[in-house]
Structure formats: structure tokens, C-alpha cells
mmCIF file of C-alpha atoms in Angstrom:
data_model
loop_
_atom_site.group_PDB
_atom_site.id
_atom_site.type_symbol
_atom_site.label_atom_id
_atom_site.label_comp_id
_atom_site.label_asym_id
_atom_site.label_seq_id
_atom_site.Cartn_x
_atom_site.Cartn_y
_atom_site.Cartn_z
ATOM 1 C CA MET A 42 -77.448 40.960 18.964
ATOM 2 C CA VAL A 43 -76.550 44.139 17.087
ATOM 3 C CA HIS A 44 -75.910 47.853 17.931
ATOM 4 C CA TRP A 45 -78.658 49.122 15.463
ATOM 5 C CA ASP A 46 -79.386 52.640 16.157
ATOM 6 C CA GLY A 47 -76.290 54.228 17.646
ATOM 7 C CA ASP A 48 -77.441 54.681 21.172
ATOM 8 C CA GLY A 49 -74.762 52.362 22.639
ATOM 9 C CA ARG A 50 -77.331 49.749 23.678
ATOM 10 C CA LYS A 51 -77.429 46.194 22.158
ATOM 11 C CA ASP A 52 -80.585 45.515 20.253
ATOM 12 C CA LEU A 53 -82.040 42.179 19.092
ATOM 13 C CA LEU A 54 -82.373 41.172 15.439
ATOM 14 C CA VAL A 55 -84.456 38.016 14.955
ATOM 15 C CA GLY A 56 -85.006 35.944 11.832
ATOM 16 C CA ARG A 57 -88.451 34.226 11.642
ATOM 17 C CA ALA A 58 -89.819 31.087 10.220
ATOM 18 C CA ASP A 59 -92.094 33.006 7.943
ATOM 19 C CA GLY A 60 -89.220 34.746 6.260
ATOM 20 C CA LEU A 61 -89.526 38.079 7.994
ATOM 21 C CA VAL A 62 -86.898 39.890 10.097
ATOM 22 C CA THR A 63 -87.914 41.502 13.268
ATOM 23 C CA LEU A 64 -85.899 44.243 15.198
ATOM 24 C CA PHE A 65 -86.430 44.502 18.874
ATOM 25 C CA LEU A 66 -84.900 47.832 20.136
ATOM 26 C CA ASN A 67 -83.359 48.015 23.593
ATOM 27 C CA VAL A 68 -85.298 50.407 25.743
ATOM 28 C CA GLY A 69 -83.276 49.518 28.861
ATOM 29 C CA THR A 70 -79.614 49.943 29.231
ATOM 30 C CA ASP A 71 -76.690 47.980 27.552
ATOM 31 C CA ASP A 72 -75.965 46.153 30.838
ATOM 32 C CA ALA A 73 -79.585 45.305 31.505
ATOM 33 C CA PRO A 74 -81.368 45.030 28.159
ATOM 34 C CA HIS A 75 -85.157 45.328 27.914
ATOM 35 C CA PHE A 76 -86.728 45.284 24.495
ATOM 36 C CA ASP A 77 -89.713 46.865 22.844
ATOM 37 C CA GLY A 78 -92.474 44.907 21.110
ATOM 38 C CA GLY A 79 -90.462 44.779 17.839
ATOM 39 C CA SER A 80 -91.020 45.910 14.312
ATOM 40 C CA PRO A 81 -90.296 44.324 10.937
ATOM 41 C CA VAL A 82 -87.223 45.322 9.090
ATOM 42 C CA GLN A 83 -88.331 46.897 5.850
ATOM 43 C CA VAL A 84 -86.903 47.347 2.311
ATOM 44 C CA GLY A 85 -87.752 49.491 -0.795
ATOM 45 C CA ALA A 86 -87.751 53.129 -1.867
ATOM 46 C CA PRO A 87 -88.610 55.647 0.824
ATOM 47 C CA GLU A 88 -92.203 56.026 -0.503
ATOM 48 C CA ALA A 89 -92.785 52.313 -1.080
ATOM 49 C CA LYS A 90 -91.447 50.333 1.805
ATOM 50 C CA SER A 91 -92.561 46.768 2.504
ATOM 51 C CA ASP A 92 -91.553 44.084 5.029
ATOM 52 C CA LEU A 93 -88.217 42.366 4.125
ATOM 53 C CA ASP A 94 -89.261 38.771 3.291
ATOM 54 C CA VAL A 95 -87.015 35.935 2.215
ATOM 55 C CA GLY A 96 -89.863 33.462 1.966
ATOM 56 C CA ALA A 97 -89.049 31.191 4.925
ATOM 57 C CA ARG A 98 -86.474 30.562 7.575
ATOM 58 C CA ALA A 99 -84.708 33.960 7.718
ATOM 59 C CA THR A 100 -81.198 33.956 9.274
ATOM 60 C CA PRO A 101 -79.933 37.526 9.241
ATOM 61 C CA ARG A 102 -76.425 38.803 9.837
ATOM 62 C CA THR A 103 -75.364 42.439 9.987
ATOM 63 C CA ILE A 104 -71.899 43.147 8.236
ATOM 64 C CA ASP A 105 -70.369 46.133 6.470
ATOM 65 C CA TRP A 106 -70.432 44.283 3.130
ATOM 66 C CA ASP A 107 -69.099 47.028 0.865
ATOM 67 C CA GLY A 108 -66.618 48.828 3.162
ATOM 68 C CA ASP A 109 -68.533 52.169 3.405
ATOM 69 C CA GLY A 110 -68.756 52.088 7.283
ATOM 70 C CA ARG A 111 -72.380 51.310 7.377
ATOM 71 C CA LYS A 112 -74.016 48.154 8.500
ATOM 72 C CA ASP A 113 -75.639 46.062 5.721
ATOM 73 C CA LEU A 114 -77.776 42.858 5.996
ATOM 74 C CA VAL A 115 -77.026 39.394 4.673
ATOM 75 C CA VAL A 116 -79.965 37.099 5.078
ATOM 76 C CA GLY A 117 -80.093 33.310 4.555
ATOM 77 C CA ALA A 118 -83.311 31.474 3.654
ATOM 78 C CA TYR A 119 -85.059 28.147 3.172
ATOM 79 C CA ASP A 120 -84.280 28.306 -0.545
ATOM 80 C CA GLY A 121 -80.566 28.159 0.126
ATOM 81 C CA ARG A 122 -79.840 31.621 -1.350
ATOM 82 C CA LEU A 123 -78.075 34.571 0.500
ATOM 83 C CA ARG A 124 -79.826 37.857 0.003
ATOM 84 C CA LEU A 125 -77.913 41.096 0.389
ATOM 85 C CA TYR A 126 -79.491 44.465 1.498
ATOM 86 C CA LEU A 127 -77.046 47.333 1.215
ATOM 87 C CA ASN A 128 -77.541 50.231 3.648
ATOM 88 C CA GLU A 129 -78.464 53.365 1.848
ATOM 89 C CA GLY A 130 -78.998 55.302 5.062
ATOM 90 C CA THR A 131 -76.469 55.763 7.857
ATOM 91 C CA ASP A 132 -74.883 53.307 10.342
ATOM 92 C CA ASP A 133 -77.148 54.603 13.032
ATOM 93 C CA ALA A 134 -80.259 54.697 10.902
ATOM 94 C CA PRO A 135 -80.104 51.916 8.345
ATOM 95 C CA ASP A 136 -82.153 52.173 5.249
ATOM 96 C CA PHE A 137 -82.434 49.365 2.740
ATOM 97 C CA HIS A 138 -83.697 50.052 -0.864
ATOM 98 C CA THR A 139 -83.047 46.874 -2.826
ATOM 99 C CA GLU A 140 -82.526 43.110 -2.539
ATOM 100 C CA GLN A 141 -79.656 41.342 -4.173
ATOM 101 C CA ILE A 142 -78.792 37.728 -4.479
ATOM 102 C CA ILE A 143 -75.173 36.946 -3.777
ATOM 103 C CA GLN A 144 -73.419 35.364 -6.699
ATOM 104 C CA ALA A 145 -70.923 32.688 -7.150
ATOM 105 C CA ALA A 146 -69.288 32.268 -10.567
ATOM 106 C CA GLY A 147 -71.921 34.605 -12.054
ATOM 107 C CA VAL A 148 -75.015 32.671 -10.904
ATOM 108 C CA ASP A 149 -77.069 32.807 -7.662
ATOM 109 C CA LEU A 150 -75.075 31.220 -4.831
ATOM 110 C CA VAL A 151 -77.390 28.372 -3.528
ATOM 111 C CA VAL A 152 -76.160 26.403 -0.577
ATOM 112 C CA PRO A 153 -76.477 22.627 -1.068
ATOM 113 C CA THR A 154 -79.449 21.033 0.710
ATOM 114 C CA LEU A 155 -80.811 24.479 1.289
ATOM 115 C CA ARG A 156 -81.603 26.358 4.566
ATOM 116 C CA SER A 157 -78.664 28.756 4.207
ATOM 117 C CA SER A 158 -77.485 30.212 7.528
ATOM 118 C CA PRO A 159 -74.474 32.503 7.099
ATOM 119 C CA ASP A 160 -71.888 34.069 9.273
ATOM 120 C CA VAL A 161 -69.577 36.593 7.458
ATOM 121 C CA VAL A 162 -65.914 36.943 8.663
ATOM 122 C CA ASP A 163 -62.373 36.803 7.416
ATOM 123 C CA LEU A 164 -61.587 33.139 8.004
ATOM 124 C CA THR A 165 -58.640 32.892 5.687
ATOM 125 C CA HIS A 166 -56.820 35.848 7.328
ATOM 126 C CA ASP A 167 -56.255 37.545 3.934
ATOM 127 C CA GLY A 168 -58.014 40.706 4.734
ATOM 128 C CA ARG A 169 -61.189 39.752 2.820
ATOM 129 C CA LYS A 170 -64.525 38.718 4.249
ATOM 130 C CA ASP A 171 -65.582 35.202 3.658
ATOM 131 C CA VAL A 172 -68.885 33.482 4.132
ATOM 132 C CA LEU A 173 -69.341 30.468 6.339
ATOM 133 C CA VAL A 174 -72.768 28.751 5.844
ATOM 134 C CA GLY A 175 -74.763 25.949 7.603
ATOM 135 C CA ASN A 176 -77.433 24.004 5.832
ATOM 136 C CA THR A 177 -80.272 21.558 6.161
ATOM 137 C CA GLU A 178 -77.953 18.367 6.532
ATOM 138 C CA GLY A 179 -75.822 19.961 9.234
ATOM 139 C CA GLN A 180 -72.674 20.696 7.228
ATOM 140 C CA LEU A 181 -70.406 23.699 7.374
ATOM 141 C CA LEU A 182 -69.371 25.191 4.030
ATOM 142 C CA LEU A 183 -66.845 27.853 3.437
ATOM 143 C CA TYR A 184 -67.207 30.363 0.481
ATOM 144 C CA GLU A 185 -63.759 31.972 0.221
ATOM 145 C CA ASN A 186 -63.838 35.427 -1.023
ATOM 146 C CA THR A 187 -61.963 35.647 -4.447
ATOM 147 C CA GLY A 188 -62.678 39.275 -4.951
ATOM 148 C CA THR A 189 -61.816 42.163 -2.555
ATOM 149 C CA ASN A 190 -63.043 43.020 0.863
ATOM 150 C CA GLU A 191 -65.097 45.952 -0.603
ATOM 151 C CA LEU A 192 -66.376 43.927 -3.656
ATOM 152 C CA PRO A 193 -66.589 40.283 -2.454
ATOM 153 C CA ASP A 194 -66.814 37.460 -5.017
ATOM 154 C CA PHE A 195 -67.115 33.731 -4.674
ATOM 155 C CA SER A 196 -66.497 30.809 -7.003
ATOM 156 C CA GLY A 197 -67.433 27.784 -4.971
ATOM 157 C CA HIS A 198 -67.196 26.193 -1.474
ATOM 158 C CA THR A 199 -65.150 23.876 0.556
ATOM 159 C CA GLU A 200 -66.352 21.629 3.390
ATOM 160 C CA ILE A 201 -65.158 22.415 6.884
ATOM 161 C CA THR A 202 -63.588 19.422 8.551
ATOM 162 C CA ALA A 203 -63.542 18.319 12.163
ATOM 163 C CA ASP A 204 -60.882 15.734 13.226
ATOM 164 C CA GLY A 205 -60.048 15.245 9.626
ATOM 165 C CA ALA A 206 -63.588 14.465 8.312
ATOM 166 C CA PRO A 207 -66.286 16.759 6.808
ATOM 167 C CA LEU A 208 -68.292 18.237 9.508
ATOM 168 C CA ASP A 209 -71.734 16.715 9.241
ATOM 169 C CA LEU A 210 -74.178 16.808 12.215
ATOM 170 C CA PRO A 211 -76.624 13.834 12.471
ATOM 171 C CA SER A 212 -79.890 13.723 10.667
ATOM 172 C CA SER A 213 -81.274 16.966 9.203
ATOM 173 C CA ALA A 214 -79.560 19.111 11.719
ATOM 174 C CA ARG A 215 -80.013 22.550 10.285
ATOM 175 C CA SER A 216 -76.682 23.784 11.283
ATOM 176 C CA ARG A 217 -76.333 27.487 12.147
ATOM 177 C CA PRO A 218 -72.661 28.734 12.730
ATOM 178 C CA PHE A 219 -71.425 31.638 14.851
ATOM 179 C CA VAL A 220 -67.733 32.251 14.543
ATOM 180 C CA CYS A 221 -66.212 33.526 17.869
ATOM 181 C CA HIS A 222 -62.894 33.621 19.825
ATOM 182 C CA TRP A 223 -63.816 31.298 22.685
ATOM 183 C CA GLY A 224 -60.229 30.945 24.023
ATOM 184 C CA SER A 225 -57.371 33.316 24.082
ATOM 185 C CA ASP A 226 -55.139 31.640 21.354
ATOM 186 C CA GLY A 227 -56.071 33.932 18.587
ATOM 187 C CA VAL A 228 -57.734 31.215 16.508
ATOM 188 C CA PRO A 229 -61.292 31.447 15.347
ATOM 189 C CA ASP A 230 -63.638 29.004 16.924
ATOM 190 C CA VAL A 231 -67.215 28.002 15.919
ATOM 191 C CA LEU A 232 -70.426 27.611 17.873
ATOM 192 C CA ILE A 233 -73.160 25.686 15.910
ATOM 193 C CA GLY A 234 -76.858 25.782 16.774
ATOM 194 C CA ALA A 235 -78.871 22.742 15.494
ATOM 195 C CA GLY A 236 -82.369 21.563 15.194
ATOM 196 C CA ASP A 237 -81.980 19.267 18.143
ATOM 197 C CA GLY A 238 -81.736 22.379 20.345
ATOM 198 C CA LEU A 239 -78.080 21.779 21.267
ATOM 199 C CA VAL A 240 -75.164 24.206 20.797
ATOM 200 C CA ARG A 241 -71.935 22.485 19.725
ATOM 201 C CA PHE A 242 -68.522 24.000 20.178
ATOM 202 C CA TYR A 243 -65.649 23.340 17.709
ATOM 203 C CA SER A 244 -62.281 24.617 18.624
ATOM 204 C CA GLY A 245 -60.298 26.137 15.774
ATOM 205 C CA THR A 246 -56.933 24.569 14.840
ATOM 206 C CA ASP A 247 -53.786 26.692 14.823
ATOM 207 C CA VAL A 248 -53.718 28.868 11.695
ATOM 208 C CA LEU A 249 -51.161 31.243 13.109
ATOM 209 C CA THR A 250 -47.929 29.471 11.973
ATOM 210 C CA GLY A 251 -47.489 31.145 8.632
ATOM 211 C CA VAL A 252 -46.271 29.035 5.579
ATOM 212 C CA SER A 253 -45.741 30.305 2.085
ATOM 213 C CA PRO A 254 -47.926 28.963 -0.790
ATOM 214 C CA THR A 255 -45.129 26.681 -1.739
ATOM 215 C CA GLY A 256 -45.128 25.013 1.697
ATOM 216 C CA ALA A 257 -41.684 26.518 2.641
ATOM 217 C CA VAL A 258 -41.014 27.484 6.240
ATOM 218 C CA ALA A 259 -42.204 31.005 6.950
ATOM 219 C CA ALA A 260 -39.872 33.876 6.351
ATOM 220 C CA ALA A 261 -41.534 35.903 9.156
ATOM 221 C CA THR A 262 -43.042 35.204 12.625
ATOM 222 C CA LEU A 263 -45.767 37.090 14.442
ATOM 223 C CA ARG A 264 -45.377 36.802 18.221
ATOM 224 C CA ALA A 265 -48.001 37.314 20.884
ATOM 225 C CA PRO A 266 -48.839 41.101 21.436
ATOM 226 C CA ARG A 267 -48.326 42.460 24.892
ATOM 227 C CA PRO A 268 -50.280 43.436 26.993
ATOM 228 C CA ASN A 269 -53.362 41.522 25.705
ATOM 229 C CA PRO A 270 -56.060 42.509 26.561
ATOM 230 C CA PHE A 271 -54.836 46.089 26.594
ATOM 231 C CA ARG A 272 -55.624 49.679 27.325
ATOM 232 C CA PRO A 273 -54.630 52.090 25.851
ATOM 233 C CA ALA A 274 -51.876 50.487 23.679
ATOM 234 C CA THR A 275 -50.205 47.154 22.866
ATOM 235 C CA THR A 276 -46.810 46.170 21.471
ATOM 236 C CA VAL A 277 -46.760 43.770 18.662
ATOM 237 C CA PRO A 278 -43.428 41.860 18.147
ATOM 238 C CA PHE A 279 -42.556 40.084 15.012
ATOM 239 C CA GLY A 280 -39.228 38.831 13.376
ATOM 240 C CA LEU A 281 -37.901 38.394 9.822
ATOM 241 C CA ASP A 282 -35.319 35.865 8.763
ATOM 242 C CA GLY A 283 -33.797 38.293 6.252
ATOM 243 C CA PRO A 284 -34.152 41.679 4.709
ATOM 244 C CA ARG A 285 -37.622 41.870 3.286
ATOM 245 C CA ARG A 286 -40.748 43.931 3.118
ATOM 246 C CA ALA A 287 -43.295 43.466 5.889
ATOM 247 C CA ARG A 288 -46.900 44.639 6.285
ATOM 248 C CA LEU A 289 -48.417 44.753 9.748
ATOM 249 C CA THR A 290 -52.096 45.732 9.877
ATOM 250 C CA VAL A 291 -55.039 45.729 12.311
ATOM 251 C CA HIS A 292 -58.392 44.319 11.319
ATOM 252 C CA ASP A 293 -61.776 44.036 12.988
ATOM 253 C CA VAL A 294 -63.427 40.740 13.076
ATOM 254 C CA THR A 295 -65.185 41.196 9.724
ATOM 255 C CA GLY A 296 -61.733 41.709 8.113
ATOM 256 C CA ARG A 297 -62.069 45.399 7.552
ATOM 257 C CA ARG A 298 -58.600 47.058 7.931
ATOM 258 C CA ILE A 299 -58.561 49.492 10.855
ATOM 259 C CA ALA A 300 -54.895 50.647 10.978
ATOM 260 C CA THR A 301 -51.668 50.033 9.217
ATOM 261 C CA LEU A 302 -48.735 49.844 11.633
ATOM 262 C CA VAL A 303 -45.767 48.887 9.316
ATOM 263 C CA ASP A 304 -45.523 48.725 5.553
ATOM 264 C CA ARG A 305 -42.009 49.017 4.361
ATOM 265 C CA ALA A 306 -38.722 47.075 3.961
ATOM 266 C CA LEU A 307 -37.010 45.974 7.010
ATOM 267 C CA GLY A 308 -33.764 44.168 8.081
ATOM 268 C CA ALA A 309 -33.455 40.736 9.416
ATOM 269 C CA GLY A 310 -34.157 40.156 13.178
ATOM 270 C CA PRO A 311 -36.648 41.050 15.747
ATOM 271 C CA HIS A 312 -38.876 44.087 15.230
ATOM 272 C CA GLU A 313 -42.023 45.472 17.163
ATOM 273 C CA ALA A 314 -44.755 47.984 16.502
ATOM 274 C CA ILE A 315 -47.125 49.733 18.836
ATOM 275 C CA TRP A 316 -50.846 50.079 18.217
ATOM 276 C CA ASP A 317 -52.382 52.917 20.260
ATOM 277 C CA GLY A 318 -56.002 51.918 19.670
ATOM 278 C CA ARG A 319 -56.539 54.485 16.871
ATOM 279 C CA ASP A 320 -57.543 53.924 13.230
ATOM 280 C CA ASP A 321 -55.556 55.412 10.314
ATOM 281 C CA ALA A 322 -57.671 58.538 10.562
ATOM 282 C CA GLY A 323 -56.638 58.993 14.214
ATOM 283 C CA ARG A 324 -60.092 58.049 15.635
ATOM 284 C CA ALA A 325 -60.195 55.871 18.775
ATOM 285 C CA ALA A 326 -61.295 52.347 17.814
ATOM 286 C CA PRO A 327 -64.238 51.060 19.951
ATOM 287 C CA ALA A 328 -63.539 48.314 22.578
ATOM 288 C CA GLY A 329 -63.702 44.822 21.224
ATOM 289 C CA VAL A 330 -61.728 41.962 19.404
ATOM 290 C CA TYR A 331 -59.315 42.807 16.662
ATOM 291 C CA LEU A 332 -56.747 40.861 14.561
ATOM 292 C CA VAL A 333 -53.186 41.915 14.029
ATOM 293 C CA ARG A 334 -52.048 40.631 10.600
ATOM 294 C CA LEU A 335 -48.569 40.170 9.303
ATOM 295 C CA GLU A 336 -47.827 39.764 5.584
ATOM 296 C CA SER A 337 -44.261 39.064 4.320
ATOM 297 C CA ASP A 338 -42.953 37.138 1.331
ATOM 298 C CA GLY A 339 -46.173 35.367 0.672
ATOM 299 C CA MET A 340 -46.830 34.441 4.225
ATOM 300 C CA VAL A 341 -49.811 35.667 6.253
ATOM 301 C CA ALA A 342 -50.096 35.214 10.013
ATOM 302 C CA SER A 343 -52.530 36.871 12.529
ATOM 303 C CA ARG A 344 -53.073 37.199 16.254
ATOM 304 C CA ARG A 345 -56.118 38.074 18.209
ATOM 305 C CA ILE A 346 -56.082 41.146 20.367
ATOM 306 C CA VAL A 347 -58.728 42.664 22.716
ATOM 307 C CA ARG A 348 -59.127 46.354 23.364
ATOM 308 C CA LEU A 349 -60.572 47.220 26.660
ATOM 309 C CA ARG A 350 -62.819 50.184 27.417
#
């Protein structure tokens, strides 16, 4: 599901077995969707458009890849590569001119055992979008972003584990992950579709207790925002064990920074900041899920918050 054309109604973006991607626009309402007959997403110069085609097993994701405020497309495929289509139009009228292959260490990123199926989200809570990918054998692989949020870069992958063992669904499962916040603990969870038709749920472990890179006890703590969910504002409490610089920011679920609440040196003890639901430019942020992120003395911690309409 994606809000494709800016009319406030959810649309449907479908990857196909033949490698094409079809867009079904919602001609009903957002609460009672009804879709048109569909049309292929196209790529190329304005005078030379052709259907976007990744060969086979297209798995599309919309994401603002380069931080320009416009939705781009990342599409997995049978060959294991991830193709990137940057939006040269507007966020409400996407226009894709070229196809790029996402790179890792200067070569094409090819997911082991092929059938790449990506989700793009900041899983490491460092403010940079990462890529989580399923594959033919039912694994879940994390490509951590070693570049920036606006210019992602990748060097390799790590296997996601479940109960201490690498996640590996039975047989040729063709895992397809969807990162979500199923519960209210602020920790990302994962839904995984598979070739057997089942949808599996994996609850995320607690990544909110910050530790420094050396393993020392965190010098700062980020407590639960209140109220949460909220309208129109929420208070974010946090604490420091000594005088130090603290940075408190709000991000959307892709990792893009929305607002900076605190960025200065503070004394020891409890502190709090208020987010009024606006971005750094003073514009009201849309209703949805956000992450409040605290950085201090090498520690990073985050909490999930929900802004209501």
C-alpha cells in the first residue's frame, strides 16, 4: 500500500512474477478503497517511456532514498539484485528516468540465493536507512548503511537471528519481510511472508537500552514519552548521569529526521523536551508512527511514538 498521487487515498503497488510493477489507483475512499484496472509503472526519458521490468519476481518498496522529499522505488528481483529508481518528478506525480543497481563495496549488491525482497528502514537507530532483505532460502539479511541517510552505502550483510540462531525458514521459503511496530514497546518487529502461504511474526528484542560502543553502561536514558499516542503534543523525558552534550531528534520510520528537539550541552539529572508535531520548518507532520532518538556520549536509544490525526 502506498499514497502514490497525493489525493489522500491509499493506492496499491504490486510486484509481478513477470518482473513488471503495476499500480492500482484508489478510486474509492481511503476508508473504503476501490481500485482501478491498474497500469504498469514506467521508466525512461519523457519521450521514451517503457514498462519498468526487473526480469522476474518484482518486489517493490517506496522510500525517499536520497532525502529530497520525493518517493523513490527500490525493487528486488529473481536475480538477487536491488534496483533503484530515483523520482525525477514530484512526490504526488512520480517520474522515473533511469535504473540503477544498488552497490555494496563498489559492485552490484546480489543477495545470496537470489529472489531479493527488500524492506528499507532504519533498523540500527543511527538515523540512516538500512536494507533488510529476504531471499530464496528463507533467510533474513541486514545490509547496514555505512554511508549517510541521503547517500546510502553498503559493504556487506549480517544474518538476522531468532532465538540465537540465524533465521532460516524451511525449504525454499522465499522470505519477504515487512518491518512494523506490532506492539507498543517501541521495538521494530518483522512480518515475513513465505512461499507456503503463511505469514510469520517475529517480535523484536529490546534495542532501547543504550550502551556505548565499548560496552559501558549508558550515560543517558530515554524514558517513555507521554502521552503516547498523542495529539497535539508529547513530552519526551530523558536523563543524563553527568554534564554532557545530548541530541534529541524525531525521525519517520524510514530514518529521515523530522525535527530536532535538543542539541546542546546539559547538566546531570532529569530533562524533558516537548514535540508539538511539527517539523524543523514549522510544518505539521502527518499522523503516523515516528521514532524519538537520543544520542549522547556514544550512546543511541530510541522510542516509538504515534501521532494521531
